[in-house]
Coordinates of C-alpha atoms in Angstrom, one line a residue:
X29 CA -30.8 -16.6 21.1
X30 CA -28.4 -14.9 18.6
X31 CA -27.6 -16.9 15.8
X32 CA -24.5 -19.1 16.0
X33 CA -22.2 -17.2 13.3
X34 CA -19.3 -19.3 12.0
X35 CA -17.2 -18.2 9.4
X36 CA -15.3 -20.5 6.6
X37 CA -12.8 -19.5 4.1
X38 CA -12.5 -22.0 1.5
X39 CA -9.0 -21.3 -0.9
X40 CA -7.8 -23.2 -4.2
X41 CA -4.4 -24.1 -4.0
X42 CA -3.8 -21.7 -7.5
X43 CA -4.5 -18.5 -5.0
X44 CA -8.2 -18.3 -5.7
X45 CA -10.7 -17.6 -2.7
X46 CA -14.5 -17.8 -2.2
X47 CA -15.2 -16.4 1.5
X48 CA -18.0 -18.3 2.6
X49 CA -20.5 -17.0 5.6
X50 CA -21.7 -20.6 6.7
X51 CA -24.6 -20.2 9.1
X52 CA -27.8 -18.3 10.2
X53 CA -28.4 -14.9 8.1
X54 CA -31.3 -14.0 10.2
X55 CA -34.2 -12.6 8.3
X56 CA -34.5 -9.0 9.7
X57 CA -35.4 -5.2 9.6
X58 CA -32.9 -2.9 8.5
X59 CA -34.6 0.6 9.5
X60 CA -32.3 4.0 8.6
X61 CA -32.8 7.3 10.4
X62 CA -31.5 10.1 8.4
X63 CA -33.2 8.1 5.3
X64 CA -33.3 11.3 3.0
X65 CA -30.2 12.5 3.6
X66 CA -26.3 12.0 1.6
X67 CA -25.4 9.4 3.1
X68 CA -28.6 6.8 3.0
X69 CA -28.3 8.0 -1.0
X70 CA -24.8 7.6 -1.6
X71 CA -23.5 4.9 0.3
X72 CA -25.8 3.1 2.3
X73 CA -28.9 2.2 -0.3
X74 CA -26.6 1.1 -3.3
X75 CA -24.6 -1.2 -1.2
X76 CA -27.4 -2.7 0.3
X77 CA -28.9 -2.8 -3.6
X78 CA -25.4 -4.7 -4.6
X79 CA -25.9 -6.7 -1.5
X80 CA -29.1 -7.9 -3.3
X81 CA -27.8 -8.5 -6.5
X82 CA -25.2 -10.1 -5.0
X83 CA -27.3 -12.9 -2.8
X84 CA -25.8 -11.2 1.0
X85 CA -28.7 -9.6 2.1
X86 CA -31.0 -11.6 4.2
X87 CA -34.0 -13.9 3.1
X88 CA -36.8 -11.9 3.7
X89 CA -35.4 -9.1 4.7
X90 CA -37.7 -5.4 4.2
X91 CA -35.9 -2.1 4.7
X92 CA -37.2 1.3 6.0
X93 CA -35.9 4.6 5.9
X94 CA -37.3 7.6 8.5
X95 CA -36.8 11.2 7.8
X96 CA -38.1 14.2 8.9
X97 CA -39.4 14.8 4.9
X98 CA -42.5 14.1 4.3
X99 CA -42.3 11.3 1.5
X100 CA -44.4 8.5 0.5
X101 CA -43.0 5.4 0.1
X102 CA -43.1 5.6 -3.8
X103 CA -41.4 8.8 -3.9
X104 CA -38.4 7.1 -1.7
X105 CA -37.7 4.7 -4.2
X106 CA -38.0 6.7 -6.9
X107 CA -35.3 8.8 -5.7
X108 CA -33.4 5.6 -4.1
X109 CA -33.0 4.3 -7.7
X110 CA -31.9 7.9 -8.9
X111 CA -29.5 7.4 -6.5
X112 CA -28.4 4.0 -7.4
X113 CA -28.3 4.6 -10.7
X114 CA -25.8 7.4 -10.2
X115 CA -23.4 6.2 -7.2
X116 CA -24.4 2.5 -7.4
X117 CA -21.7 -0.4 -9.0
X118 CA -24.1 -3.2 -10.6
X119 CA -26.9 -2.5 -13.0
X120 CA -30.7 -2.0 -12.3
X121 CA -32.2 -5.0 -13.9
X122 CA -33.3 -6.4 -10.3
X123 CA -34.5 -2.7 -8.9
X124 CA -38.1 -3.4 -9.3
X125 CA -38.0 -6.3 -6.8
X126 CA -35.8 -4.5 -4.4
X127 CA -37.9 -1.7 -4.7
X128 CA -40.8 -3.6 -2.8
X129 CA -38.8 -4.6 0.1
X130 CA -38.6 -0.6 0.4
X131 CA -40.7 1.5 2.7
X132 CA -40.4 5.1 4.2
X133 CA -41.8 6.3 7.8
X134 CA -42.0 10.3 8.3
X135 CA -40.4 10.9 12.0
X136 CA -40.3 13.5 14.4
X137 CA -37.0 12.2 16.0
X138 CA -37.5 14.4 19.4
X139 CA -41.0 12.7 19.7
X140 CA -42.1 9.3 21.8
X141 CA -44.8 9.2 19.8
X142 CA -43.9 9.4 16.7
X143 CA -41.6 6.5 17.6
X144 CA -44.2 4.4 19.4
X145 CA -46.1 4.5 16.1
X146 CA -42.8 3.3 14.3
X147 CA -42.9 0.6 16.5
X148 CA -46.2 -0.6 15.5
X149 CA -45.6 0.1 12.0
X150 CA -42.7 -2.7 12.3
X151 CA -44.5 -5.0 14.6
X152 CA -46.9 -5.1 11.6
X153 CA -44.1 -5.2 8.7
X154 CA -42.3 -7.8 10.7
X155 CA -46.0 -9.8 10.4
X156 CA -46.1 -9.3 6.7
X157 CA -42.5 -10.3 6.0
X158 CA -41.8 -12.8 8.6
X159 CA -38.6 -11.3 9.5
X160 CA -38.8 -12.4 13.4
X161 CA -38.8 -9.3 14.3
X162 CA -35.1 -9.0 14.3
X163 CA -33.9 -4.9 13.7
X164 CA -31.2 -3.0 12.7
X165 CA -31.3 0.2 13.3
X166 CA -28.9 2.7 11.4
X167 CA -28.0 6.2 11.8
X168 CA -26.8 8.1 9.2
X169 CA -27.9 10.9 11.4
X170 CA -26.2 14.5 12.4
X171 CA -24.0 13.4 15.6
X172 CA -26.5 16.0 17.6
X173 CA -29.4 13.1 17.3
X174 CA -28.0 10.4 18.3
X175 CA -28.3 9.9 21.9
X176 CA -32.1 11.5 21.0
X177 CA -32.9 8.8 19.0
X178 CA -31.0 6.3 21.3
X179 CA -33.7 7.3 24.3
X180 CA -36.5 7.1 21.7
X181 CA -35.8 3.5 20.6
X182 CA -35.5 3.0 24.1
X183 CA -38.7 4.5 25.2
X184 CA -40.3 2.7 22.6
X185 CA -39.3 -0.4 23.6
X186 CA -37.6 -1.1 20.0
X187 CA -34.0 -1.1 21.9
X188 CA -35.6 -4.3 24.1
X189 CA -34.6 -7.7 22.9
X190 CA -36.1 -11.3 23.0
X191 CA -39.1 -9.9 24.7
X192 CA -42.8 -10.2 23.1
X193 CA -41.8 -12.5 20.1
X194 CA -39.5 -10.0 19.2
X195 CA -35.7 -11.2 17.9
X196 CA -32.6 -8.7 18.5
X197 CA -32.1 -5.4 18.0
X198 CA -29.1 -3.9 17.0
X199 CA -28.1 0.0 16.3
X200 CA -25.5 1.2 14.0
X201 CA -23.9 4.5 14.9
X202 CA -21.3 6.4 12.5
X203 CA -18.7 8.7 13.9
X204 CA -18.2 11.2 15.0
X205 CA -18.3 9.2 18.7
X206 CA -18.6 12.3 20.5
X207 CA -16.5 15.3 20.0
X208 CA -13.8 14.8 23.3
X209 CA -13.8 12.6 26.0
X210 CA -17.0 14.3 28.0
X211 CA -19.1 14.1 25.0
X212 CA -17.8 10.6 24.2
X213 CA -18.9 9.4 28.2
X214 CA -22.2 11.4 27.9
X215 CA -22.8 9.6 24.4
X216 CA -22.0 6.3 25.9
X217 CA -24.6 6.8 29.4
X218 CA -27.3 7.3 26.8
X219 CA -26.5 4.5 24.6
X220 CA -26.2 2.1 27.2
X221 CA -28.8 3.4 29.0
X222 CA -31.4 1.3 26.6
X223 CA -28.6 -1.1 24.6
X224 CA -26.1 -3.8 26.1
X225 CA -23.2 -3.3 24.1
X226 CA -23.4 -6.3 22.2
X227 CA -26.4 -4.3 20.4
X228 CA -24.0 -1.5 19.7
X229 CA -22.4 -1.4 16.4
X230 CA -20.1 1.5 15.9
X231 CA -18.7 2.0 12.2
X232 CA -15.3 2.7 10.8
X233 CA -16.0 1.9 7.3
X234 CA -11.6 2.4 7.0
X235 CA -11.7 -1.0 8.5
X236 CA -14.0 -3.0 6.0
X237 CA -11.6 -2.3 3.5
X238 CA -9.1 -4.9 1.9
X239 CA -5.7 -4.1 2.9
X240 CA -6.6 -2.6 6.4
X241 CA -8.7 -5.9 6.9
X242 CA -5.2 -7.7 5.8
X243 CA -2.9 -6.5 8.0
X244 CA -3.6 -8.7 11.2
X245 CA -3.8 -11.6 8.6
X246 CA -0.3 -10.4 7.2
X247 CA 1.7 -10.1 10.6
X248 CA 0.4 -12.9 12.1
X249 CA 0.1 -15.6 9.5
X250 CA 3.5 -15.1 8.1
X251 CA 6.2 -15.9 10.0
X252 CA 8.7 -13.9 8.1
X253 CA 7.5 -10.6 9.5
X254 CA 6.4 -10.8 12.5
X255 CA 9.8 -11.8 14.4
X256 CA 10.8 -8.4 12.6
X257 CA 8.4 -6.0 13.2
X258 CA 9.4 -4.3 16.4
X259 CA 11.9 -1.3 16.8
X260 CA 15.1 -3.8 16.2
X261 CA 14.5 -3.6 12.8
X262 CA 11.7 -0.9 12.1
X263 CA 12.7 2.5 11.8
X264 CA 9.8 4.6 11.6
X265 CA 6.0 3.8 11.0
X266 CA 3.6 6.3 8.2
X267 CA 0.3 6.7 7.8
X268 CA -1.2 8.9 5.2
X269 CA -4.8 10.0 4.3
X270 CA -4.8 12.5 2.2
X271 CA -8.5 14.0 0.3
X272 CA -8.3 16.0 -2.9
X273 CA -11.8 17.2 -2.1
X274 CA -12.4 20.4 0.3
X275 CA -15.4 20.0 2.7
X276 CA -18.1 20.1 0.1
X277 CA -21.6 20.8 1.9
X278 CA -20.3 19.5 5.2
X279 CA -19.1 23.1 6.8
X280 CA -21.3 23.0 9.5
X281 CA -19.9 19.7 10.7
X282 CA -16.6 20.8 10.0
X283 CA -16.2 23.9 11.5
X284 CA -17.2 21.9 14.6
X285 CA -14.7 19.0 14.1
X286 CA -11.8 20.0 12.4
X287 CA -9.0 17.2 11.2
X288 CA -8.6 15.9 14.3
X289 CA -11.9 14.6 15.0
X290 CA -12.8 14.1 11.9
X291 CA -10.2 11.6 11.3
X292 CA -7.5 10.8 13.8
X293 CA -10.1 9.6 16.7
X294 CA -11.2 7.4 14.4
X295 CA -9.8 6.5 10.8
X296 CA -5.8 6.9 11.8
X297 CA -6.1 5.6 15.2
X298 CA -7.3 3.1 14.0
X299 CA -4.9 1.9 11.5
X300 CA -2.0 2.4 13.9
X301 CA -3.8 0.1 16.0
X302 CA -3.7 -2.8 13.7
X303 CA -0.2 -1.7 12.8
X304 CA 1.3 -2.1 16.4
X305 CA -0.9 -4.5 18.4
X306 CA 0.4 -7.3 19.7
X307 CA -1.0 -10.7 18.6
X308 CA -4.7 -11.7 20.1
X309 CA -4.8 -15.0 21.6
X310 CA -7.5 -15.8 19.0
X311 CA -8.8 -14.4 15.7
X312 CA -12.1 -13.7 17.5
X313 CA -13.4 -10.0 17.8
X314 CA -13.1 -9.3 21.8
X315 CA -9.7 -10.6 21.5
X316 CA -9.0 -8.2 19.0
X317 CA -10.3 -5.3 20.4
X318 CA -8.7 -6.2 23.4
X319 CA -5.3 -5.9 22.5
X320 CA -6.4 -2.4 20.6
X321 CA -7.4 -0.8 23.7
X322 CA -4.1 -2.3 25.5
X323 CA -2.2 0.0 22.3
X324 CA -3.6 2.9 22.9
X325 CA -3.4 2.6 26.9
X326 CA 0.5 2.1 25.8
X327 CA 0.4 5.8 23.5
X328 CA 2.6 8.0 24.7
X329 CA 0.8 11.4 26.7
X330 CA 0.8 14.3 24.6
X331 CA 3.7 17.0 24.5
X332 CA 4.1 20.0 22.4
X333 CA 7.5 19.8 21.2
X334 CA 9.0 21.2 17.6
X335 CA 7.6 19.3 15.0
X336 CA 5.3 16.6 17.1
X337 CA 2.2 18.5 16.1
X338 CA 1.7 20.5 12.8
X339 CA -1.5 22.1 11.8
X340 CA -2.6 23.7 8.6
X341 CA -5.7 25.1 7.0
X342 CA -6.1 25.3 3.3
X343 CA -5.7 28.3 1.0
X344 CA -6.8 29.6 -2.5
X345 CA -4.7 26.9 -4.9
X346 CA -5.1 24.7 -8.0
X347 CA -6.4 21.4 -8.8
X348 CA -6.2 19.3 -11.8
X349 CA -5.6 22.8 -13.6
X350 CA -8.2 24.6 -12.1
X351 CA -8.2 27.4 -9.3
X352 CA -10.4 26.0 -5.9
X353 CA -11.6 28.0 -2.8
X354 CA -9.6 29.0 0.4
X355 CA -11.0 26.7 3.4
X356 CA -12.5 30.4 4.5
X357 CA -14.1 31.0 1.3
X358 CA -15.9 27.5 1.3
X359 CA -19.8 28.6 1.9
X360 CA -20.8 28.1 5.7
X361 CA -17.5 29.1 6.7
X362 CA -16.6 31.6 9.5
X363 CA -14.2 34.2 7.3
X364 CA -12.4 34.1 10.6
X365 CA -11.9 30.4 11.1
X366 CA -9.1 28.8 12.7
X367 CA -9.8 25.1 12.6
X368 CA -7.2 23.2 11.2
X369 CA -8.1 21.0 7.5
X370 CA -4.7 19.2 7.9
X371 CA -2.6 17.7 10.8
X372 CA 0.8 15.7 11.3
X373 CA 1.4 13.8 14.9
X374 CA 4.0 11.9 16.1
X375 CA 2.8 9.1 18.3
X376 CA 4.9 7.2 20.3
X377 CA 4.2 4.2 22.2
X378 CA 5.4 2.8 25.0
X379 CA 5.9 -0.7 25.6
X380 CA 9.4 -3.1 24.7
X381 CA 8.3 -3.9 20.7
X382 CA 7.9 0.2 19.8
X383 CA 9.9 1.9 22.2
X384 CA 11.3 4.9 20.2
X385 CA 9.7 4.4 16.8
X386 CA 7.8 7.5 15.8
X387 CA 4.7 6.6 14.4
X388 CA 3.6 9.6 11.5
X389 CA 0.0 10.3 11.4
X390 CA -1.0 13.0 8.5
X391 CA -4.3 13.6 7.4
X392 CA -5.7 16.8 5.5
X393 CA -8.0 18.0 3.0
X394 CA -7.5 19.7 -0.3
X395 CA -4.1 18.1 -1.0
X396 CA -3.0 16.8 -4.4
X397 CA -4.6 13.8 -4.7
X398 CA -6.7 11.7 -3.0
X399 CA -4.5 8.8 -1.0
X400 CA -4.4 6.1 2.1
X401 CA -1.3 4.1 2.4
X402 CA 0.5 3.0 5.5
X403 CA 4.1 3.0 5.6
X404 CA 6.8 0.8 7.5
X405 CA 10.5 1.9 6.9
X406 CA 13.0 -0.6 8.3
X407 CA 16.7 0.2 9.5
X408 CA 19.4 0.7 7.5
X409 CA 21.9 -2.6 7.2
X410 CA 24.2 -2.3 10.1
X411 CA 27.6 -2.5 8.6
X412 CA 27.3 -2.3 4.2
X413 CA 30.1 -4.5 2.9
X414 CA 29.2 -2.5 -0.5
X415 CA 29.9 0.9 0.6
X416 CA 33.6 0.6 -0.7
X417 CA 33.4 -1.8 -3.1
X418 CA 30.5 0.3 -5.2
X419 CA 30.4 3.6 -3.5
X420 CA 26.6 3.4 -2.6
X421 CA 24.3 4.2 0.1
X422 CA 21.9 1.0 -0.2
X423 CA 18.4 2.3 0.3
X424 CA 16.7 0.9 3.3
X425 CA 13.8 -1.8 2.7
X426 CA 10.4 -0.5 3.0
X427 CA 6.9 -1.9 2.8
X428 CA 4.5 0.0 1.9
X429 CA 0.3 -0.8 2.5
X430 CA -1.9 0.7 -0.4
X431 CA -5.2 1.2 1.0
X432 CA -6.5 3.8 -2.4
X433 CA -6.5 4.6 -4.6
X434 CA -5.3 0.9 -5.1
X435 CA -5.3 -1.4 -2.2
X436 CA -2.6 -3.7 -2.2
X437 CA 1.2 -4.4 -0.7
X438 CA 4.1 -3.8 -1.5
X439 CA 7.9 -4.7 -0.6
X440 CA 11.1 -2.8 -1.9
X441 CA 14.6 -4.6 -1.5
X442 CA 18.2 -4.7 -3.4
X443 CA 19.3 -6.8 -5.9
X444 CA 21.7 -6.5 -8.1
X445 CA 21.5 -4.7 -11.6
X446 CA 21.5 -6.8 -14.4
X447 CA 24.6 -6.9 -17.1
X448 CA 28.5 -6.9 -16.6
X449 CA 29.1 -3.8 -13.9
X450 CA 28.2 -5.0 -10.4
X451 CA 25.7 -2.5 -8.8
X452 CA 22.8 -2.5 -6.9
X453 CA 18.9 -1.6 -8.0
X454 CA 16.1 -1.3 -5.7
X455 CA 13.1 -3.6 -6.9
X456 CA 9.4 -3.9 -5.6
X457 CA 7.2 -7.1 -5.0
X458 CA 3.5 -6.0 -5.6
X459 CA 0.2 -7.7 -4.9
X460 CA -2.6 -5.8 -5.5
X461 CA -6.5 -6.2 -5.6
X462 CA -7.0 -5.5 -9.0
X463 CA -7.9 -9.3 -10.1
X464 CA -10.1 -9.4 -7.4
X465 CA -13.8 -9.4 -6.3
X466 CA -13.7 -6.6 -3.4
X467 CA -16.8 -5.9 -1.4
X468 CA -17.6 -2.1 -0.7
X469 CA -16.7 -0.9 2.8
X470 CA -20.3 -0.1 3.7
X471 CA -21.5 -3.4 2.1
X472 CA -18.9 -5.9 4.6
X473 CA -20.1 -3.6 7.6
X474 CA -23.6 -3.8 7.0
X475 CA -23.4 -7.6 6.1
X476 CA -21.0 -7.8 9.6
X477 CA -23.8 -6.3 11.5
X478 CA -26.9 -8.3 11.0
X479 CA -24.1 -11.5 11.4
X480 CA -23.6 -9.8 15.0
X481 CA -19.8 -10.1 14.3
X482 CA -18.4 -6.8 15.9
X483 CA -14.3 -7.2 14.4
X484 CA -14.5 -4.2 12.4
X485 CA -16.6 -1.8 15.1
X486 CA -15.3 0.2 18.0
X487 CA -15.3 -0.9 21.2
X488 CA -16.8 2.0 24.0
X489 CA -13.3 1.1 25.7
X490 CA -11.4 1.7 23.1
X491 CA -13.3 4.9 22.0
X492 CA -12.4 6.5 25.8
X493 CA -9.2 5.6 25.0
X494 CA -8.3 7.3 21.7
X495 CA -10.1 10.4 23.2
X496 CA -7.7 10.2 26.6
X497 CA -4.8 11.0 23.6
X498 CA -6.3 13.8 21.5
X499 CA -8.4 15.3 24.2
X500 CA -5.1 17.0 26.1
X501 CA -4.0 18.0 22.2
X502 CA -7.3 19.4 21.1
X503 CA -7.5 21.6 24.4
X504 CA -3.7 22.5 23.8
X505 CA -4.5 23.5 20.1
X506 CA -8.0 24.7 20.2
X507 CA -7.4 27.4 23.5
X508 CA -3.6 28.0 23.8
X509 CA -2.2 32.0 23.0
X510 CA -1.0 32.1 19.6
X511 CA -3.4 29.9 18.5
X512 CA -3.4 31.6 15.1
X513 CA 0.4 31.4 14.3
X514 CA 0.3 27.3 15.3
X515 CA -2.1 27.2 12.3
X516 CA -0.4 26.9 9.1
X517 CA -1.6 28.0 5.7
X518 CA -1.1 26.1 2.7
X519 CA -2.1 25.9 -0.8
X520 CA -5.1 23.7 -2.2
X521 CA -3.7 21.0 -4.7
X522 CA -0.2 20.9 -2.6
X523 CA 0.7 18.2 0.2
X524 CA 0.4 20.2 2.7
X525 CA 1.6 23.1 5.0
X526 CA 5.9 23.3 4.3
X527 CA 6.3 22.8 8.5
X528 CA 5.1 19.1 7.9
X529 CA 7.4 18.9 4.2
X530 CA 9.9 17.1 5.2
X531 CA 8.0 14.5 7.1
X532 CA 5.6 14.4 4.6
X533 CA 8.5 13.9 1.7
X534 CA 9.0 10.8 3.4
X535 CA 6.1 9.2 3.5
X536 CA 5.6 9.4 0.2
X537 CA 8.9 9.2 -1.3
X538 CA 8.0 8.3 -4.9
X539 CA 11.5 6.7 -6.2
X540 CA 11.3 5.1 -9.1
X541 CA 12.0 1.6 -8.6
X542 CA 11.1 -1.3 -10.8
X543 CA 8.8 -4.2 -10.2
X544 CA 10.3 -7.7 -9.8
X545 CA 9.6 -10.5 -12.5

């Protein structure tokens, strides 16, 4: 059986919290495919080394990394703690110990065999370490390999649970989840093919963040928002994530992906989801997903009206002083290319709380900074009593979700300005993370996975669905005539193509309005 996970959150009355995970941390395997690439060194090694530091990671636990490169297991953590020491958070004083939980496996990901012997290389690991033989298997893989080393684990029998004294087995699968809604199906026949989807763990590290992670707790725990939030009072919705950086050594991907793959099947849906869901039943993670999948069922089919769509593609510009690199000039990059580096949509959805509200997705790369906030502008009063009396348009109340470069929220309202002349001033509430102890993104989704708690992972439903939306608009972008003048140019270091300004403008209006006390 799977261990019983319960969940406890213990909080002072002065605002402090310890989030306790009360329960069965099963001793396991964590195995990662793709061990000796960016991602295992970046992101996935160091938050598993702060896991360590940090007491989260599983008592014993060992952890294996397969690559194509031939390595021995010294030269893996050798370069492991180079990579700690440069992208990691906490300091090396326990690396040496970590270190000898740390193995490496060459692989031949195309071949049975190789995999049978990876089997038997865990079956005796899992006898050294007494780890039950529970496994996680992660891949921070090209999208290409991943239904190939799906079938592998499968043929292997590493994808079999409960079966010869083995525990479970679980596989972790980053997006892309497919490139359209064929790929995604095909993807999904494989997978399931050898895993139950309870085994299936697909990442959106967005998710494990703070604020995102606080949305469903601040609509539905507080019940002076929630009897608000539908189009009576909420005028438009935003979402913005915008990257400073250009697509670094990740062309070949992206000249297969563009924006919209990259981050609106996954990252942006995403957040609208949480956004406009209606309320689960329980705080329990089918629930949840549930009512995701019944939002995007409710998304408005694509149109291609003025201003619904807008798609650019960076140019030669300047950052922080410094001239950067056309998207075309970027090495790996077709000098031809059309595929879009930014994107604005307007999603609608259709149902009685959002009817008419246009949600405002924008997401691009090589903009002016790097930023991830959400958005919700209310209505304007319906009759202002002040209009006469102090000749002012009262600026309409907005709240406004920080996910970075700071994550925290924020409410603007109207008070009135201190001192003997009556007029009004627009003021901000803040709460922000700052004080806090936040856990990295990859850390909470690595911990979520050997807990078996799938909140913060797609669902294969909700997957088909999101690619039901963009499939008809990728198809309408990627092979309509004129393809070329629907593809705007704009500057690296700016916001973005001037077709999308004035949406754009109001997302991030920037008025300068003071905190309150």
């Amino acid at each position: 059986m799977e261990p019983n996970i319960i969940k406890e959150r213990i909080c002072s009355q002065d605002g402090s919290c310890d989030c306790l995970t009360v329960g069965d941390l099963a001793p396991c395997t964590i195995v990662i495919f793709g061990a000796s690439g960016d991602l295992t060194a970046r992101k996935l090694i160091p938050a598993l080394y702060h896991m360590y530091l940090t007491g989260s990671l599983p008592d014993p636990v060992s952890i294996v990394g397969c690559a194509r490169t031939p390595l021995s297991s010294d030269e893996f953590r050798s370069l492991m703690q180079e990579a700690c020491e440069v992208n990691g958070k906490a300091d090396m004083s326990g690396w040496s110990e970590f270190a000898s939980f740390l193995f490496y496996r060459q692989l031949i990901y195309n071949s049975e065999n190789s995999f049978r012997e990876l089997a038997a290389y865990l079956s005796e690991l899992d006898g050294q370490w007494g780890t039950k033989g529970n496994l996680v298997f992660d891949l921070a893989l090209p999208p290409s390999l991943y239904a190939v080393v799906a079938e592998m684990l499968g043929r292997a029998g590493l994808a079999d649970q409960h079966k010869e004294n083995r525990g479970w087995s679980r596989i972790v699968v980053e997006k892309p989840f497919g490139r359209d809604l064929d790929s995604a199906l095909d993807l999904d026949r494989t997978l399931h093919e050898y895993f139950q989807e309870k085994q299936i763990f697909r990442i959106d590290h967005y998710l494990a963040k703070e604020t995102v992670q606080n949305i469903l707790m601040f609509r539905f725990a507080n019940t002076i928002f929630e009897p608000i939030w539908n189009r009576g009072y909420i005028d438009s919705v935003g979402i913005m994530a915008a990257e400073k950086l250009g697509v670094e050594n990740r062309a070949g991907y992206y000249e297969q992906a563009g924006v919209i793959r990259d981050m609106f099947q996954n990252h942006m849906l995403q957040l609208m989801s949480l956004i406009a869901m209606e309320a689960p039943s329980h705080f329990e993670s089918e629930r949840v997903r549930d009512e995701k999948v019944k939002l995007f069922r409710s998304i408005r089919p694509f149109s291609r009206r003025e201003g619904e769509v807008v798609l650019g593609q960076y140019g030669p510009g300047m950052l922080d002083g410094k001239g950067v690199k056309g998207y075309r000039q970027e090495p790996g990059v077709a000098p031809e290319s059309l595929i879009p580096t930014f994107a604005l949509m307007n999603f609608y959805v259709e149902n009685w709380r959002w009817q008419g509200v246009p949600f405002c997705l924008v997401s691009g790369k090589r903009m002016a900074r790097k930023e991830t906030r959400i958005i919700i502008q209310f209505k304007e009063v319906p009759h202002s009593i002040f209009r006469d009396v102090l000749g002012e348009k009262i600026i309409p109340n907005r709240l406004v979700l920080s996910i970075y470069p700071e994550e925290g929220i924020s409410l603007t309202f109207q008070t009135k300005n201190p001192g003997a002349r009556v007029c009004l001033r627009p003021m901000t509430m803040d709460f922000r993370y700052d004080t806090g102890s936040v856990l990295d993104a990859y850390e909470k989704v690595l911990l979520d996975c050997i807990l078996g708690d799938h909140l913060l992972f797609w669902r294969q439903d909700g997957i088909e669905q999101t690619w039901r939306i963009l499939t008809p608009i990728l198809n309408e972008c990627e092979h309509c005539q004129g393809r070329r003048q629907h593809l705007h140019t704009y500057p690296a270091g700016s916001w973005g193509p001037d077709a999308a300004g004035e949406q754009v403008d109001k997302i991030r209006d920037r008025r300068e309005v003071k905190s309150a006390p």
